[in-house]
Short mmCIF file of C-alpha atoms in Angstrom, two decimals:
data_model
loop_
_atom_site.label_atom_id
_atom_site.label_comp_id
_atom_site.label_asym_id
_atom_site.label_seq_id
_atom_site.Cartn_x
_atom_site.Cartn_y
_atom_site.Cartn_z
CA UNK A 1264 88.24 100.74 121.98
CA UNK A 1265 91.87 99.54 122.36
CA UNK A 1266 93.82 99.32 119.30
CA UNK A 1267 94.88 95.90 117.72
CA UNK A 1268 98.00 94.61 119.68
CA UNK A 1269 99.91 93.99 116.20
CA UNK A 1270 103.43 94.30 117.45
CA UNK A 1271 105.16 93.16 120.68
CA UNK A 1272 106.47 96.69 121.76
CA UNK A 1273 108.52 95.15 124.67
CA UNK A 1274 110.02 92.56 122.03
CA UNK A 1275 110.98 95.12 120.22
CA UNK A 1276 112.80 97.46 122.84
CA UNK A 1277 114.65 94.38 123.91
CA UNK A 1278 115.93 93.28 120.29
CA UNK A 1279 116.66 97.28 120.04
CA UNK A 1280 118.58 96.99 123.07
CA UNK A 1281 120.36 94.05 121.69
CA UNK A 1282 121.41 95.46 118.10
CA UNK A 1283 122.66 98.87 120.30
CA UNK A 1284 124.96 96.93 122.01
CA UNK A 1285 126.32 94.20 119.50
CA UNK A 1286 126.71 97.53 117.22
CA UNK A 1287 123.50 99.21 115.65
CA UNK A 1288 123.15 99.26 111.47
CA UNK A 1289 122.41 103.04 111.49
CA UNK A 1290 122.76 103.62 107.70
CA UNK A 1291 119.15 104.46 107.35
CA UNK A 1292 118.45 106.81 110.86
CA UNK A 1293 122.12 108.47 109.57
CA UNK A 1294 120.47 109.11 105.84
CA UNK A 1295 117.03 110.33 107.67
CA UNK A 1296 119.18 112.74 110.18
CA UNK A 1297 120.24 114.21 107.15
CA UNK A 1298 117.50 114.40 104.92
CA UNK A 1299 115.59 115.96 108.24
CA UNK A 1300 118.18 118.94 108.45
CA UNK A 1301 117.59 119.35 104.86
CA UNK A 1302 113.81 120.21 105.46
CA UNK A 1303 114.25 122.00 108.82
CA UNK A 1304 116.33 124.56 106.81
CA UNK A 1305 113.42 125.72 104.35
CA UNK A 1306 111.51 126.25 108.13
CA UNK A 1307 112.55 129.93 108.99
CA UNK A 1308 111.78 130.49 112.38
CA UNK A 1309 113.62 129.32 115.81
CA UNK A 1310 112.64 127.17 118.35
CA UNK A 1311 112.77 126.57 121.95
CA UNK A 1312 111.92 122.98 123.06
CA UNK A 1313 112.24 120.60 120.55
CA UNK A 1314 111.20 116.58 121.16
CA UNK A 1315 113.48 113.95 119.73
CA UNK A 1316 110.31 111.03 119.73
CA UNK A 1317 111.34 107.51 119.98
CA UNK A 1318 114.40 107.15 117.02
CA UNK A 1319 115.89 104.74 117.61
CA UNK A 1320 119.17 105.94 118.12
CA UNK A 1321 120.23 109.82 118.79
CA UNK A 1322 120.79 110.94 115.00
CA UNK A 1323 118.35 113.33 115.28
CA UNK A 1324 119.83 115.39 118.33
CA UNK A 1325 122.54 117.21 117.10
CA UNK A 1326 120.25 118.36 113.85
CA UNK A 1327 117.79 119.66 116.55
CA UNK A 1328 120.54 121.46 118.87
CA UNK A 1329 121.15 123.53 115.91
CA UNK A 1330 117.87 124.68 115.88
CA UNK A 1331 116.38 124.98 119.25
CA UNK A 1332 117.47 126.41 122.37
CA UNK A 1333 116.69 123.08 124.31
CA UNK A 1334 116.16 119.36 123.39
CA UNK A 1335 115.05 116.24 125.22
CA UNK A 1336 115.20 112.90 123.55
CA UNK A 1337 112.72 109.94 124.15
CA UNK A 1338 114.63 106.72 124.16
CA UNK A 1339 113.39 103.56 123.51
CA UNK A 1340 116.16 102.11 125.43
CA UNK A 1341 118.41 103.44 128.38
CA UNK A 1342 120.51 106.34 127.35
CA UNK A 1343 122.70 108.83 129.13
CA UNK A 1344 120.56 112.10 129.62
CA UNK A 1345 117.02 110.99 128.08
CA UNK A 1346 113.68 110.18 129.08
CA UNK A 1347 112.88 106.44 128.52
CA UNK A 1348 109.36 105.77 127.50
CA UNK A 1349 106.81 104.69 124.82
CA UNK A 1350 105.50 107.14 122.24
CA UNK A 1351 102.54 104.87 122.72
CA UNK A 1352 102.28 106.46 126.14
CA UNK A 1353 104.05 109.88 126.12
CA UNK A 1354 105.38 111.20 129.40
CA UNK A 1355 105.38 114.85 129.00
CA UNK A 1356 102.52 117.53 129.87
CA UNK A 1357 100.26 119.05 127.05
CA UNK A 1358 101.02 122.05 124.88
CA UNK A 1359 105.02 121.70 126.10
CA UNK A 1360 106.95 121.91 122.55
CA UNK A 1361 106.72 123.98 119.72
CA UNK A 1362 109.41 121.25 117.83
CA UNK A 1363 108.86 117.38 117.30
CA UNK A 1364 110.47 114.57 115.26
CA UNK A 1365 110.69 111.23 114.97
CA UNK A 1366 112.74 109.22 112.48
CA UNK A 1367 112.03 105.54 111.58
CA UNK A 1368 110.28 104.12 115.04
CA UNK A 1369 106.29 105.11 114.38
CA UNK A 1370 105.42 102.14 111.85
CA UNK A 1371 106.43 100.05 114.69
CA UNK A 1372 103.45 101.89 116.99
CA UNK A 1373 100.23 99.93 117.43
CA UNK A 1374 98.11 102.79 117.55
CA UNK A 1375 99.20 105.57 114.95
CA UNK A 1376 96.58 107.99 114.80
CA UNK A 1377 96.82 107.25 118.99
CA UNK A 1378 100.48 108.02 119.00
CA UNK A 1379 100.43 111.13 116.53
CA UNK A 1380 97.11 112.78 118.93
CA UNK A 1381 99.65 112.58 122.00
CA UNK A 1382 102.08 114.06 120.21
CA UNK A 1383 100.14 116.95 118.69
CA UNK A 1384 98.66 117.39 122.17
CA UNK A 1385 102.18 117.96 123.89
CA UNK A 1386 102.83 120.64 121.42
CA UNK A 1387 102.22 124.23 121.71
CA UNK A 1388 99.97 126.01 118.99
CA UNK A 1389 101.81 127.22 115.85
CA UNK A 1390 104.22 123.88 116.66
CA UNK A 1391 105.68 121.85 114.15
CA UNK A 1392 105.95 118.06 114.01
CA UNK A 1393 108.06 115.98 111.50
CA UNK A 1394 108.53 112.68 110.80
CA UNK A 1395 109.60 109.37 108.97
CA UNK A 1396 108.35 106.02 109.37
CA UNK A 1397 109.26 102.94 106.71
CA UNK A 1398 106.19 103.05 103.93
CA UNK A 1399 104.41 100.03 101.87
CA UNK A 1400 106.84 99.74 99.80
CA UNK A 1401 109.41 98.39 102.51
CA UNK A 1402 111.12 95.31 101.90
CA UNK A 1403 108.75 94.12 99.34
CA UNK A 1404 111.07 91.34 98.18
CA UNK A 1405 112.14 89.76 101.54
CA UNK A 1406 107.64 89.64 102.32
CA UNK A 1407 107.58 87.87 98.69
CA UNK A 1408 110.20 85.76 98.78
CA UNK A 1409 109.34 84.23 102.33
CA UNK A 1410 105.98 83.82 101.36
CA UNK A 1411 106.86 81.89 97.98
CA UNK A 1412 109.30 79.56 99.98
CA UNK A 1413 106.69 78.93 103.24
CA UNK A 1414 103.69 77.73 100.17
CA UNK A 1415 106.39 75.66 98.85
CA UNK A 1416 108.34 73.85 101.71
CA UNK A 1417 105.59 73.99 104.30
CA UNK A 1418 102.35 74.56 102.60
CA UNK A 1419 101.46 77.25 104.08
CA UNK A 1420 102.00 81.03 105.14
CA UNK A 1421 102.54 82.96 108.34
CA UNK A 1422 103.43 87.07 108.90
CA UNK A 1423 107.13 87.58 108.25
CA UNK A 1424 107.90 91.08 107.65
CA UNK A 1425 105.62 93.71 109.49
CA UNK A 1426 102.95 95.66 107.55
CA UNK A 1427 104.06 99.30 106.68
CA UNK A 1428 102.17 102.38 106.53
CA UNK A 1429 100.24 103.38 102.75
CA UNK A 1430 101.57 106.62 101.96
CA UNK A 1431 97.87 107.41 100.85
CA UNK A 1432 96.66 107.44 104.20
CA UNK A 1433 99.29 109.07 106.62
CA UNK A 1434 97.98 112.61 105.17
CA UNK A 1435 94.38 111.92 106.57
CA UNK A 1436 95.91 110.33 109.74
CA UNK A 1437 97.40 113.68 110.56
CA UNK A 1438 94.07 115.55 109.93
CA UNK A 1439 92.39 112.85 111.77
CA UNK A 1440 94.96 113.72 114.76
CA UNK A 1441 94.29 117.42 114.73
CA UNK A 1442 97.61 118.71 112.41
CA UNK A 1443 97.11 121.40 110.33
CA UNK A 1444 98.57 121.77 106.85
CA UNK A 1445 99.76 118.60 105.94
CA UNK A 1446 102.30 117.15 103.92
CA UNK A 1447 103.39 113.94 103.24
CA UNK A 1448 106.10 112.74 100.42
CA UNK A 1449 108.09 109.23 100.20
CA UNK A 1450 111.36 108.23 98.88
CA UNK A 1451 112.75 105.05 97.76
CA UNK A 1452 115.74 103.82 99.17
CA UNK A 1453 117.30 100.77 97.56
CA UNK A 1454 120.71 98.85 99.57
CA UNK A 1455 122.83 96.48 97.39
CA UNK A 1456 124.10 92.93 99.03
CA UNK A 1457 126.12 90.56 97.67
CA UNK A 1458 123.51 87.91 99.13
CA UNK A 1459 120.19 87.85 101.69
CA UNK A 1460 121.40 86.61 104.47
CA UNK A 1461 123.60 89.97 104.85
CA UNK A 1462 120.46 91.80 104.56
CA UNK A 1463 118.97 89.44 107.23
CA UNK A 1464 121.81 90.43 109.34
CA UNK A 1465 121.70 93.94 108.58
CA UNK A 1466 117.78 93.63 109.70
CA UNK A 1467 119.01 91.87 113.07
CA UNK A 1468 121.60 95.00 113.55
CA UNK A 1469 118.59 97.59 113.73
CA UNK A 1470 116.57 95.11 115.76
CA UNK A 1471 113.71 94.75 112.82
CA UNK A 1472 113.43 91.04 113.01
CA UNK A 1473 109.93 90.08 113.10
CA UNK A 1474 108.45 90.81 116.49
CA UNK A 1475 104.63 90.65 115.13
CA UNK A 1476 102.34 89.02 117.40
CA UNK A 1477 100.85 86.66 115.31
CA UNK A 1478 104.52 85.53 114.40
CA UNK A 1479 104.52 81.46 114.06
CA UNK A 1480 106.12 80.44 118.11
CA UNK A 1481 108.36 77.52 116.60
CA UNK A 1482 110.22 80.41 115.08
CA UNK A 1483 111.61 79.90 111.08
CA UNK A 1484 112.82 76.09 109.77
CA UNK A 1485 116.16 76.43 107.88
CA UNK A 1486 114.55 74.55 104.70
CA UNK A 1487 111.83 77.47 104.42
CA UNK A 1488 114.99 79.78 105.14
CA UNK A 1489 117.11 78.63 102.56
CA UNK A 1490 114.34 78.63 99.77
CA UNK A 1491 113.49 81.81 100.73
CA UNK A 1492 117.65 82.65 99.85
CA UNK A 1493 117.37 81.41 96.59
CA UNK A 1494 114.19 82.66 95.66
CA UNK A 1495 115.65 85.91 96.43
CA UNK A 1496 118.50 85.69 94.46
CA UNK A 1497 116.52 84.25 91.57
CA UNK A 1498 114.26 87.48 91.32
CA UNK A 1499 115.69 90.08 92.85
CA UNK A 1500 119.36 90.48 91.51
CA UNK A 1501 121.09 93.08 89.27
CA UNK A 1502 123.33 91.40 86.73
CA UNK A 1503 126.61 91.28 88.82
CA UNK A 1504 124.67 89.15 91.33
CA UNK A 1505 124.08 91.27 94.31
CA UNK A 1506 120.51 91.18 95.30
CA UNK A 1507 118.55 94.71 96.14
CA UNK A 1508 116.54 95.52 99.48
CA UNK A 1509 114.07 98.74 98.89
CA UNK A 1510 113.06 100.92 101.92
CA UNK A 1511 110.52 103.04 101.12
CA UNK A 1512 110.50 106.16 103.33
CA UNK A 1513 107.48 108.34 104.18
CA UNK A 1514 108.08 111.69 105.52
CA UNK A 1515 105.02 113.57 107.53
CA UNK A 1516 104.73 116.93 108.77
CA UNK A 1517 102.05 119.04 109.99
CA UNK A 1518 101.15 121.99 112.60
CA UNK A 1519 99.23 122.47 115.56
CA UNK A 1520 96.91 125.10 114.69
CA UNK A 1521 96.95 128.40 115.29
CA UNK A 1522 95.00 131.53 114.06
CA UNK A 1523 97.70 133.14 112.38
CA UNK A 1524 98.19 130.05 109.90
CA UNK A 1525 97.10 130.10 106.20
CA UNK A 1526 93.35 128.54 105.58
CA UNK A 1527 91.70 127.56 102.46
CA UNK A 1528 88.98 130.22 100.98
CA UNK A 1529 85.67 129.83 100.86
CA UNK A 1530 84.58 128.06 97.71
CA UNK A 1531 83.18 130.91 95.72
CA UNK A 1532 84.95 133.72 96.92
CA UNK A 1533 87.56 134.38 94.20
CA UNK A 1534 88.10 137.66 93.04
CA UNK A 1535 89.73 137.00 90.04
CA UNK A 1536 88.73 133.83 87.21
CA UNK A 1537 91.68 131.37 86.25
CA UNK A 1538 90.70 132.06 82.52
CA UNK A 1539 91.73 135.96 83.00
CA UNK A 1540 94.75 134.77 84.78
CA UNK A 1541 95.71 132.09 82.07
CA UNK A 1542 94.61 134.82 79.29
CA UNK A 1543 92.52 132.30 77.72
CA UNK A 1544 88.98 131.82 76.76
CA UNK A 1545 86.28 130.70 79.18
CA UNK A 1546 84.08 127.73 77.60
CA UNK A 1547 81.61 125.77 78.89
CA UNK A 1548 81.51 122.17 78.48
CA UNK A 1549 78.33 122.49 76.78
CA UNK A 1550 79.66 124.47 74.02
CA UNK A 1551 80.70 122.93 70.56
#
């Protein structure tokens, strides 16, 4: 069964393409770059192909180089010395790399658990994959505030800001896809602006303006725009009267399995009780 068409992947290459080259808002795939060093470093072993899948810009490649012998980067969008393509339809032969991340371009996938079974089948056993996508909690106030302002200038609501991943659910995904020991942890991110519309344009910058499918065709009437302003302001500013933007981002990670990986015991088959460990005294729940 196909997956629901929720996004307009070639929408969003070409607004991609168009925030690259009017100058891409990279603060977020810069702080991701770095936060994905910081967890490569507690990984003690080398690599020797490593997969850079779909970021949306190359932040990831020189963190990689310094851990693998080779790299190749999937670009959304044309760029010197990479593979173009779709990480809804990955170009590369099974069990090729034993390294794979992606930073910030899989909630924008159709099909996740699709996209994360191609990628665990291109990887070799014992491989590790690692990732971060934008979470729930992503730009709760810009949804809110658009929806408050579309119920009150035009009586009605239509999808503004795309739906985001639960963090509650990406663990199962990657069982569901075949990744052993998983791990999945968020982080909120909050930005500061001195008003929304610099948010807005910050959004534009990283080509994340709406490209849903469902997205209302006569595009967004300035009334329902401006309302949506002030309700933002209204609710969502500090004191000094900059407004905040949250980003909530959900990190993934998981390996292909292997037979020399850890696996859970048998329930039952401990040598030793927790009681003896704790030095404490065993009671049943029956007992007074």
């Amino acid at each position: 069964m196909a997956a629901p068409q929720v996004f307009d992947r070639a929408l969003l290459r070409r607004r991609l393409a168009r925030a690259q080259a009017g100058g891409y808002a990279g603060f977020l795939l810069e702080a991701a770059a770095v936060d994905l060093e910081e967890r490569l470093s507690t990984v003690m072993r080398p690599f020797s192909l490593a997969l850079d899948c779909g970021s949306p810009g190359p932040a990831a490649v020189p963190v990689l180089q310094r851990r693998a012998t080779t790299v190749i980067r999937l670009a959304p969008t044309p760029e010197t010395g990479t593979v173009v393509g779709d990480e809804e339809r990955l170009p590369f032969a099974g069990e090729r790399f034993d390294l794979v991340v992606s930073l910030l371009s899989l909630q924008a996938v159709n099909d996740l658990p699709g996209a994360l079974v191609q990628i665990r089948r291109a990887m070799r056993p014992d491989g590790l994959f690692m990732g971060c996508l934008l979470g729930g909690g992503s730009l709760a106030e810009l949804r809110q505030s658009f929806l408050l302002a579309e119920m009150e200038v035009e009586g009605g609501a239509s999808p503004r800001v795309a739906p985001f991943a639960d963090l509650r659910d990406l663990g199962a995904l990657l069982q569901r896809a075949g990744f052993a020991l998983p791990v999945t942890d968020s982080e909120m991110l909050r930005v500061r602006y001195a008003n929304p519309f610099l948010l807005m344009q910050d959004l534009r910058a990283m080509g994340m303006t709406n490209a849903l499918v469902e997205r209302r065709p006569a595009g967004l009437r300035r009334a329902t725009l401006r309302r949506a302003a002030e309700i933002y302001a209204e609710r969502f500013a500090d004191p000094d009267g900059r407004v905040w933007a949250t980003f909530e981002i959900v990190w993934l990670s998981g390996w292909t399995p292997h037979s020399s990986q850890q696996k859970p015991l048998r329930p039952g088959s401990a040598k030793a009780r927790l009681a003896d460990a704790l030095g404490v005294r065993e009671q049943r729940l029956d007992e007074d």
